[in-house]
CSV table of N, CA and C in Angstrom, one decimal:
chain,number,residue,atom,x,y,z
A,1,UNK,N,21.0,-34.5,-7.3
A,1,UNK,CA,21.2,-33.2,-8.1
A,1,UNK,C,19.9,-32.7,-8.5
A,2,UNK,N,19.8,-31.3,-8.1
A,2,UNK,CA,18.4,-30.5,-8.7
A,2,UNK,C,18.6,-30.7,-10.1
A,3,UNK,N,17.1,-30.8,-10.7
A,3,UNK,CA,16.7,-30.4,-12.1
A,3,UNK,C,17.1,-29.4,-12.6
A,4,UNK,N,17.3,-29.0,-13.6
A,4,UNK,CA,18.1,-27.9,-14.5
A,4,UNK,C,17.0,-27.6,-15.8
A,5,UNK,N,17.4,-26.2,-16.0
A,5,UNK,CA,17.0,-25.4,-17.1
A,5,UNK,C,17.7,-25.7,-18.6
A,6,UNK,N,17.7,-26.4,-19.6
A,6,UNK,CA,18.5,-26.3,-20.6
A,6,UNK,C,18.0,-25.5,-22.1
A,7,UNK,N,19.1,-24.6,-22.2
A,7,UNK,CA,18.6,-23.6,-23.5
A,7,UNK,C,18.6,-24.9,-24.8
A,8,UNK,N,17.7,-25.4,-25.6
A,8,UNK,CA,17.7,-25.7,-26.6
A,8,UNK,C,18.6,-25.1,-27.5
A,9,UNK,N,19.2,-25.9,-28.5
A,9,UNK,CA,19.9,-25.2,-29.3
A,9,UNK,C,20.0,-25.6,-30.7
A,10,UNK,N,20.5,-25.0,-32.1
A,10,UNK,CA,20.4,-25.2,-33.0
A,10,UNK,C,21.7,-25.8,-33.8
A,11,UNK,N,22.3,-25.3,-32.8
A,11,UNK,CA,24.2,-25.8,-33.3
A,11,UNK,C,24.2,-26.8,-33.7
A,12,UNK,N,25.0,-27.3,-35.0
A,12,UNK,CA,25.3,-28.2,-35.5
A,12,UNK,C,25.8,-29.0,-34.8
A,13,UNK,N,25.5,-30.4,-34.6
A,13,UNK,CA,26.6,-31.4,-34.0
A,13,UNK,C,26.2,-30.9,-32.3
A,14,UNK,N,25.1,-30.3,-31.5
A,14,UNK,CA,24.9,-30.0,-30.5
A,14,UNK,C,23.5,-30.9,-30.2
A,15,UNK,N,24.0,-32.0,-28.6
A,15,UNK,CA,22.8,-32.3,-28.5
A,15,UNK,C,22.4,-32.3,-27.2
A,16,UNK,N,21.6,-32.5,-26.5
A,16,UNK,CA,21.1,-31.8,-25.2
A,16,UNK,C,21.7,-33.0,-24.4
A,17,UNK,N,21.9,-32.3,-23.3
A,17,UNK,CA,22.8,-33.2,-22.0
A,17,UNK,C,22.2,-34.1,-21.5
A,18,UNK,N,22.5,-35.4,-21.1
A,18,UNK,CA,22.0,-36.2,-20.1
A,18,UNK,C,22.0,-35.8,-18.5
A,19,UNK,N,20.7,-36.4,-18.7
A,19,UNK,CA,21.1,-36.1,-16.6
A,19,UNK,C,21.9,-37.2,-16.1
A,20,UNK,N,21.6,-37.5,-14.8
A,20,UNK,CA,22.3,-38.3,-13.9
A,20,UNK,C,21.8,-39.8,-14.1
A,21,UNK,N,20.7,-40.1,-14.9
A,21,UNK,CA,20.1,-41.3,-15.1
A,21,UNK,C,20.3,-41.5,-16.5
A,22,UNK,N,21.0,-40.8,-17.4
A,22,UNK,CA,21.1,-40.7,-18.6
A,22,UNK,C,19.8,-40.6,-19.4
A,23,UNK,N,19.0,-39.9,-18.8
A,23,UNK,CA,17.7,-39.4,-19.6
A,23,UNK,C,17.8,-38.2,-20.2
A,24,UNK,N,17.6,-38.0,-21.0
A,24,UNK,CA,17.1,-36.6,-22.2
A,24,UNK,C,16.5,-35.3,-21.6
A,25,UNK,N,16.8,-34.3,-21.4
A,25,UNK,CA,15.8,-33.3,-21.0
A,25,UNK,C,14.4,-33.3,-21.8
A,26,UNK,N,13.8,-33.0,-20.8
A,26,UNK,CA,11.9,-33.2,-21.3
A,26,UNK,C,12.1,-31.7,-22.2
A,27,UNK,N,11.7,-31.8,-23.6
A,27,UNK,CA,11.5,-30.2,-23.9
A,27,UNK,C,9.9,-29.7,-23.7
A,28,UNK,N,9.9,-28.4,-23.2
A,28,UNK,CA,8.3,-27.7,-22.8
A,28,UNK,C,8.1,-26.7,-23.6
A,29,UNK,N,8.6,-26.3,-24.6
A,29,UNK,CA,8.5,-25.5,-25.6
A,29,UNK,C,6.8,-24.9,-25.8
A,30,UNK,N,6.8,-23.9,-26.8
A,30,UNK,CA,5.5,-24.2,-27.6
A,30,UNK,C,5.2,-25.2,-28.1
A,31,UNK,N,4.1,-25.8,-28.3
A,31,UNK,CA,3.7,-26.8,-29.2
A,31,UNK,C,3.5,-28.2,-28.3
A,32,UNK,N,3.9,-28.1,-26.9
A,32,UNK,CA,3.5,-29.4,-25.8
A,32,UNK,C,2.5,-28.8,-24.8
A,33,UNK,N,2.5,-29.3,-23.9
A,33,UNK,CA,1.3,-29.5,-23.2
A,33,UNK,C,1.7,-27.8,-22.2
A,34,UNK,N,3.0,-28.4,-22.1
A,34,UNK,CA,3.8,-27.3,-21.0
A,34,UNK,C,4.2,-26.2,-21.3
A,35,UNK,N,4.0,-25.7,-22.7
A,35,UNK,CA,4.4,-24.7,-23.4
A,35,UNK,C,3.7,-23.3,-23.0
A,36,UNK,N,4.6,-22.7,-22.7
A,36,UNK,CA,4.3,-20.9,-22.6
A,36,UNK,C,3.3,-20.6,-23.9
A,37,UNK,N,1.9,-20.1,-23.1
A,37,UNK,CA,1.3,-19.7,-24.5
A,37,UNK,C,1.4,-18.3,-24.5
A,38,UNK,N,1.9,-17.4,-23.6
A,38,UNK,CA,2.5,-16.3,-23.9
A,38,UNK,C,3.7,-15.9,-24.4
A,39,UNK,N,3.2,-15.5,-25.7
A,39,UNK,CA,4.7,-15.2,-26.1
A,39,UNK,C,5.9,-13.8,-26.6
A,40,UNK,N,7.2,-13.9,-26.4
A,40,UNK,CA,7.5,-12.5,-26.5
A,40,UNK,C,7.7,-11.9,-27.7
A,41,UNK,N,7.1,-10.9,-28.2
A,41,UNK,CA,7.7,-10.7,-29.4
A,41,UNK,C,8.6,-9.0,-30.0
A,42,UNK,N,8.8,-9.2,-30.7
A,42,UNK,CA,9.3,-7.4,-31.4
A,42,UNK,C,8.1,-6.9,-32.2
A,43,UNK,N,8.1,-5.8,-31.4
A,43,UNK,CA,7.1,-5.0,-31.8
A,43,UNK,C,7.7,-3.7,-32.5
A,44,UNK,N,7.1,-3.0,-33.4
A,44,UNK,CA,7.7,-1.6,-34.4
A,44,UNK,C,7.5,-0.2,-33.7
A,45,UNK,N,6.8,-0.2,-32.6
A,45,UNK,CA,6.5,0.8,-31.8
A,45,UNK,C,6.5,0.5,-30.7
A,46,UNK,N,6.5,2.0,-29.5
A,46,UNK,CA,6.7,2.0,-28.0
A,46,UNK,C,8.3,1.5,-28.0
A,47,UNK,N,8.1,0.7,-26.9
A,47,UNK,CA,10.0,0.2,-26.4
A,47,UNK,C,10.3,-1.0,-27.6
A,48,UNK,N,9.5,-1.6,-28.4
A,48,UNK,CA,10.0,-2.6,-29.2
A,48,UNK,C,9.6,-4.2,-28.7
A,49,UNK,N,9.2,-4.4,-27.6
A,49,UNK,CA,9.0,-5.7,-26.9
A,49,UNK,C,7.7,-5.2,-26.3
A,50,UNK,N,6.9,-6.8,-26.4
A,50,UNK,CA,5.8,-6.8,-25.8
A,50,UNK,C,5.6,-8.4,-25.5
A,51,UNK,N,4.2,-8.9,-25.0
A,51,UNK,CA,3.8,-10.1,-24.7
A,51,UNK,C,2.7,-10.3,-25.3
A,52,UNK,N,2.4,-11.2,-26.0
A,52,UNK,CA,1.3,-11.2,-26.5
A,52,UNK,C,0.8,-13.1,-26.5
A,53,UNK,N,-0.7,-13.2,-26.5
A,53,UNK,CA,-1.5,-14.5,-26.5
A,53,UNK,C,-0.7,-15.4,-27.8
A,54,UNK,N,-0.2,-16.7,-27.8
A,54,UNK,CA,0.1,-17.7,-29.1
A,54,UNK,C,0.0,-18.9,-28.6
A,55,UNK,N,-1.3,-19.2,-27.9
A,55,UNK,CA,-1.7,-20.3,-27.8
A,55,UNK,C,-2.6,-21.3,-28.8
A,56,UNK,N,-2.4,-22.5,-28.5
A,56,UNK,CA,-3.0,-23.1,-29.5
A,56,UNK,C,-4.4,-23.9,-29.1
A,57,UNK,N,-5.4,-24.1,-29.9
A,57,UNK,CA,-6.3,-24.6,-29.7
A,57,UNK,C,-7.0,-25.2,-28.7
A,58,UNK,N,-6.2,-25.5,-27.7
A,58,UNK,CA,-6.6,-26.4,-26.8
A,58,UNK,C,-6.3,-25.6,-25.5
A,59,UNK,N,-5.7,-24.3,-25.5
A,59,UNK,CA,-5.0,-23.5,-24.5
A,59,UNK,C,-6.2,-22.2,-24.7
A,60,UNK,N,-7.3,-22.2,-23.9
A,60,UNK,CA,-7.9,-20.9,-23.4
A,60,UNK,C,-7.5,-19.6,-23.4
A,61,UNK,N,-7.2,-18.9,-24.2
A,61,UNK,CA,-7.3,-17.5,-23.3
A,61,UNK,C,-8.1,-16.6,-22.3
A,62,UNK,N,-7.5,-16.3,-21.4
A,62,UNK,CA,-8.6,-15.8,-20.0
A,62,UNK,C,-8.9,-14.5,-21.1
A,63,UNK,N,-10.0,-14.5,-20.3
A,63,UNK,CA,-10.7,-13.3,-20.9
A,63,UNK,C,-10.5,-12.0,-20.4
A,64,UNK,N,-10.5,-10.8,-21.2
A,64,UNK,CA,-10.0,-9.3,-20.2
A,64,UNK,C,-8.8,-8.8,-20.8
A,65,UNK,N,-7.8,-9.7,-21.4
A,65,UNK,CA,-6.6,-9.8,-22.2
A,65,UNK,C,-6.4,-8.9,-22.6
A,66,UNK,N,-5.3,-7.9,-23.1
A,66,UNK,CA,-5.2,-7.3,-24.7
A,66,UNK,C,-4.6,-8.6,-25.3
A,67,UNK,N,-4.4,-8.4,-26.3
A,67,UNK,CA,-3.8,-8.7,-27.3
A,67,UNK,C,-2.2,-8.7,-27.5
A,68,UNK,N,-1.8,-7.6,-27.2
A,68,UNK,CA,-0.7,-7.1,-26.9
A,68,UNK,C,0.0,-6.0,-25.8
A,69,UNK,N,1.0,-6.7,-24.8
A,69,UNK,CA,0.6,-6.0,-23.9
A,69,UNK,C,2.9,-5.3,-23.7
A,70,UNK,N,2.3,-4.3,-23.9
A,70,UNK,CA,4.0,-3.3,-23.8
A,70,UNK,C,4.8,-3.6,-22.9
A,71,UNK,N,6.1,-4.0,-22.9
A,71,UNK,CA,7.0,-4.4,-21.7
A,71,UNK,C,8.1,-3.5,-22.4
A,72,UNK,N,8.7,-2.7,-21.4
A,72,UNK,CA,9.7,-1.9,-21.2
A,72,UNK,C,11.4,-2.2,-21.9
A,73,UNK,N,11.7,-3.9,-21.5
A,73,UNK,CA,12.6,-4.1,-23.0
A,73,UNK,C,12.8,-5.6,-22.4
A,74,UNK,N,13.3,-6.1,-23.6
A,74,UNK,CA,13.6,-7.7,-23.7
A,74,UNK,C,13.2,-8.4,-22.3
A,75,UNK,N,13.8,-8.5,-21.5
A,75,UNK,CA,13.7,-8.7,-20.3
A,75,UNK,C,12.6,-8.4,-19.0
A,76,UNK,N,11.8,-7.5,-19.3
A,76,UNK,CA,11.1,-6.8,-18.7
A,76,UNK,C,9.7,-8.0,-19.4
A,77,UNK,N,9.6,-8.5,-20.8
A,77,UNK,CA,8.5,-8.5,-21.5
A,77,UNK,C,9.1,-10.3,-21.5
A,78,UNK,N,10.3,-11.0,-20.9
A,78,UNK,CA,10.0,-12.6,-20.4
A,78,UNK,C,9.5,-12.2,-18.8
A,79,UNK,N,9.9,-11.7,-18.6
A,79,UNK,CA,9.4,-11.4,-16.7
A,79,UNK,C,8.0,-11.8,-17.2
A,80,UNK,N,7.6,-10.9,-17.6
A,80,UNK,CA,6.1,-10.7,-17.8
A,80,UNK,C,5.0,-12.3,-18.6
A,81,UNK,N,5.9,-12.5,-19.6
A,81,UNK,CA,5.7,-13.6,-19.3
A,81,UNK,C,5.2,-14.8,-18.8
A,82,UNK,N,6.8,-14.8,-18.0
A,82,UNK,CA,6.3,-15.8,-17.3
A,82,UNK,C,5.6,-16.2,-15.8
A,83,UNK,N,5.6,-14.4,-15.7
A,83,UNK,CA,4.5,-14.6,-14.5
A,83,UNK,C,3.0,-14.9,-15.3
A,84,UNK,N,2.6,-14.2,-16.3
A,84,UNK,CA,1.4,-14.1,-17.0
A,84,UNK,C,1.1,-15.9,-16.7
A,85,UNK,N,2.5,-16.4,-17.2
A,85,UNK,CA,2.4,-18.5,-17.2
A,85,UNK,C,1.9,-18.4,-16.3
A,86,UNK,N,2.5,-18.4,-14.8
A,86,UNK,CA,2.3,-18.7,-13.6
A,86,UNK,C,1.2,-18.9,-12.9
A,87,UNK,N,0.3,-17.9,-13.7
A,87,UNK,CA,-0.7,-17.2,-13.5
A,87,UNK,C,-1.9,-18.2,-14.1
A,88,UNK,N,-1.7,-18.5,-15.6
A,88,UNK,CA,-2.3,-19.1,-16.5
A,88,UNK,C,-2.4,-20.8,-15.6
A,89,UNK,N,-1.3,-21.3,-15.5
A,89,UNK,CA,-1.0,-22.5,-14.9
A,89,UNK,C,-1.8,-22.8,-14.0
A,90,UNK,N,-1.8,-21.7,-12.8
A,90,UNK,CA,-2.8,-22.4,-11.7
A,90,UNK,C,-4.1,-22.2,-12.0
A,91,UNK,N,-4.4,-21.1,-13.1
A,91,UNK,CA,-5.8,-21.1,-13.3
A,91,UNK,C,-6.4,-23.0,-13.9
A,92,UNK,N,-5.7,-23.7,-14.3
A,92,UNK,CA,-6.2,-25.0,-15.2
A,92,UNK,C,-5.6,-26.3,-14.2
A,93,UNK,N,-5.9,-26.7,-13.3
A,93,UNK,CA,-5.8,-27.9,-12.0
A,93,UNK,C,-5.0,-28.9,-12.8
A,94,UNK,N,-5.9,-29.1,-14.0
A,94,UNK,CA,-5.5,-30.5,-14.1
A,94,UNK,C,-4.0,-30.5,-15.1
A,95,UNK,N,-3.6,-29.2,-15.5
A,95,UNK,CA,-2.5,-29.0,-15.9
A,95,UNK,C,-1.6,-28.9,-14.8
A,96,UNK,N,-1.6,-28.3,-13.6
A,96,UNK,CA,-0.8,-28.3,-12.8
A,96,UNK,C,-0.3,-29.4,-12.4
A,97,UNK,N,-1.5,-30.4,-12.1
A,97,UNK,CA,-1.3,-31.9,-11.9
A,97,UNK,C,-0.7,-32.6,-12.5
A,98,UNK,N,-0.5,-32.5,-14.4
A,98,UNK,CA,0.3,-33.2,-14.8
A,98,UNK,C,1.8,-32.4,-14.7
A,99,UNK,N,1.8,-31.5,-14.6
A,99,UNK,CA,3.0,-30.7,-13.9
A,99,UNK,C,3.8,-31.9,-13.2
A,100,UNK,N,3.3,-31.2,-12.1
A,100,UNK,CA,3.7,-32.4,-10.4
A,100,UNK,C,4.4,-33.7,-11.1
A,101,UNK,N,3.0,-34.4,-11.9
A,101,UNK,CA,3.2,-35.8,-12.0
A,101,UNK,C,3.8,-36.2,-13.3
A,102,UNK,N,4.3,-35.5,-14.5
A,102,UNK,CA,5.6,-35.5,-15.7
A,102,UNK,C,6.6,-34.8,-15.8
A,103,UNK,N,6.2,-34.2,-15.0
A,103,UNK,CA,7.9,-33.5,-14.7
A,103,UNK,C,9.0,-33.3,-13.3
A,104,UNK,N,8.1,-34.1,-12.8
A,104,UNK,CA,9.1,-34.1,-11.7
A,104,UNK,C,10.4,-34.7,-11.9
A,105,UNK,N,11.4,-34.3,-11.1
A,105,UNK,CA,12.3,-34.9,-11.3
A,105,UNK,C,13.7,-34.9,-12.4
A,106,UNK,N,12.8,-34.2,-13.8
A,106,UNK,CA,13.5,-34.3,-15.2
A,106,UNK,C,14.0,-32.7,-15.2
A,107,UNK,N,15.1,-32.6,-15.9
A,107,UNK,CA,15.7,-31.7,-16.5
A,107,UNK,C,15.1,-31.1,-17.7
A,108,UNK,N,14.9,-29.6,-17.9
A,108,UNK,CA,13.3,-29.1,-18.9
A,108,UNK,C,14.3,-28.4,-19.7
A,109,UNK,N,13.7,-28.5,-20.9
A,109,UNK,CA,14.5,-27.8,-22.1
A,109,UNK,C,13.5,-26.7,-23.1
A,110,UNK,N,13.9,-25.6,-23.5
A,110,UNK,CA,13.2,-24.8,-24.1
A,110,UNK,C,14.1,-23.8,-24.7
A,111,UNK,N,13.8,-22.8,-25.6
A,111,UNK,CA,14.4,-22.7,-27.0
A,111,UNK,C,15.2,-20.9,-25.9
A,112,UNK,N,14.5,-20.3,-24.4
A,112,UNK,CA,15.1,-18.9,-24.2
A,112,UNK,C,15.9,-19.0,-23.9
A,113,UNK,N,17.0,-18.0,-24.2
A,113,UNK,CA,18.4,-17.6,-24.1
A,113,UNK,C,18.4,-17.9,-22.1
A,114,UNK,N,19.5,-18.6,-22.0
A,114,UNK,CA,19.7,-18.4,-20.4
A,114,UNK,C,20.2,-17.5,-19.3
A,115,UNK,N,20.2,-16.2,-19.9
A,115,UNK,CA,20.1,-15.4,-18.7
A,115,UNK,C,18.6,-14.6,-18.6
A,116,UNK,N,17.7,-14.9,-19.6
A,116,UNK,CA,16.5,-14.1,-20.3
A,116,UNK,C,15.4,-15.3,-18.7
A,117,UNK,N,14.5,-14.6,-18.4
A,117,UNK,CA,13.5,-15.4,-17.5
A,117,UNK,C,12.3,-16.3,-18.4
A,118,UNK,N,12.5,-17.6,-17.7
A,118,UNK,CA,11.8,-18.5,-19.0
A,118,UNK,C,10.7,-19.4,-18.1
A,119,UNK,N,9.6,-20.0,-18.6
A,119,UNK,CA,8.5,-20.3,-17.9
A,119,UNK,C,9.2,-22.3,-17.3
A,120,UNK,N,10.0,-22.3,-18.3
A,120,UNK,CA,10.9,-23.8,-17.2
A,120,UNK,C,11.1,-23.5,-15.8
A,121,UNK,N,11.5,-22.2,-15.6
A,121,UNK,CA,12.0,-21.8,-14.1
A,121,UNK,C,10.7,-22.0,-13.4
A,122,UNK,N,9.3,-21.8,-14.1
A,122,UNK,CA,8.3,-22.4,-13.2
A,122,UNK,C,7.9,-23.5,-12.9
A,123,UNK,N,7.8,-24.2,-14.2
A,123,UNK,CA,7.8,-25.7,-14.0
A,123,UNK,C,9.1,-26.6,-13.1
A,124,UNK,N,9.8,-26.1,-13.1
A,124,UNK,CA,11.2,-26.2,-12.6
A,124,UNK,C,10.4,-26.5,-11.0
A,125,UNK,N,9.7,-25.3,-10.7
A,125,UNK,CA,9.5,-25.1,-9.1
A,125,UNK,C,8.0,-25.8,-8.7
A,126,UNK,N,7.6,-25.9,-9.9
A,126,UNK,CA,6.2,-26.2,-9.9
A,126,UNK,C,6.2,-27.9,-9.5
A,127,UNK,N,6.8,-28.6,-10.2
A,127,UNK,CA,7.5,-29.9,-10.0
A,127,UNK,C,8.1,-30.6,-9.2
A,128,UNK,N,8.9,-29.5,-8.8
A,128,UNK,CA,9.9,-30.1,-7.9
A,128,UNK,C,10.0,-29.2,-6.3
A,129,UNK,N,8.8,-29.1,-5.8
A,129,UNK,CA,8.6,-27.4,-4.5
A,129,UNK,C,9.8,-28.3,-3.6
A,130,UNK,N,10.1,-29.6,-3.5
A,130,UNK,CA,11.4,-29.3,-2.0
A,130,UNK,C,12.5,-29.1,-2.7
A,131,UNK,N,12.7,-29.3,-4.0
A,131,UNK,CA,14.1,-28.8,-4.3
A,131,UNK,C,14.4,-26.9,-4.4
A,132,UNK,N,12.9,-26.4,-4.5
A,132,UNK,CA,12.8,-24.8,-4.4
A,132,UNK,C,13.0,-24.3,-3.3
A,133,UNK,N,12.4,-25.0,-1.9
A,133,UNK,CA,12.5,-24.5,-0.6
A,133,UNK,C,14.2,-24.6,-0.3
């Protein structure tokens, strides 16, 4: 069975699924190694959604950046995103490597709604490329 995407959740009495080995989904949130340092937020002007830098200390911002960058609405501005990840990821080797080599295999957990595009779907493929082909 492929790896899977799981929405984190807050629900009372709700706890994340076992896989097939009865292991925990890995969560990649903000705040771990695998964490989207792009992130989406509501903005007060334009369409209301944008993407903007919320990386932490140890996560580079490429240079050239704005700060804030306008996406067309909710959806438009995880696209963006998580290509921005995609992008970020292969720029840093040795992060990709631990990619490959801690995540293979495991089921990834993070806090986006599941129809919304979330940077697990990369590590998802990033991890696991024969289960993507």
């Amino acid at each position: 069975m492929s790896p899977t995407r799981i929405q984190r959740r807050r629900t009372k009495g709700w706890s994340a699924p076992l896989d097939a080995e009865d292991r925990k989904p890995t969560y990649v949130g903000r705040g771990t190694p695998f964490g989207n340092p792009w992130a989406v937020t509501r903005t007060t002007i334009g369409t209301g959604w944008a993407v903007q830098w919320a990386g932490h200390a140890n996560q580079h911002k490429p240079s050239g950046v704005n700060d804030s960058i306008p996406a067309n609405d909710q959806r438009d501005a995880h696209a963006l995103a998580v290509e921005m990840y995609g992008t970020w990821v292969h720029a840093h080797p040795a992060l990709l490597d631990r990619i490959r080599r801690d995540l293979v295999g495991r089921d990834l957990m993070c806090w986006c709604a599941e129809p919304l595009p979330c940077h697990v779907d990369t590590l998802l493929t990033l991890a696991n490329p024969k289960e993507a082909s």
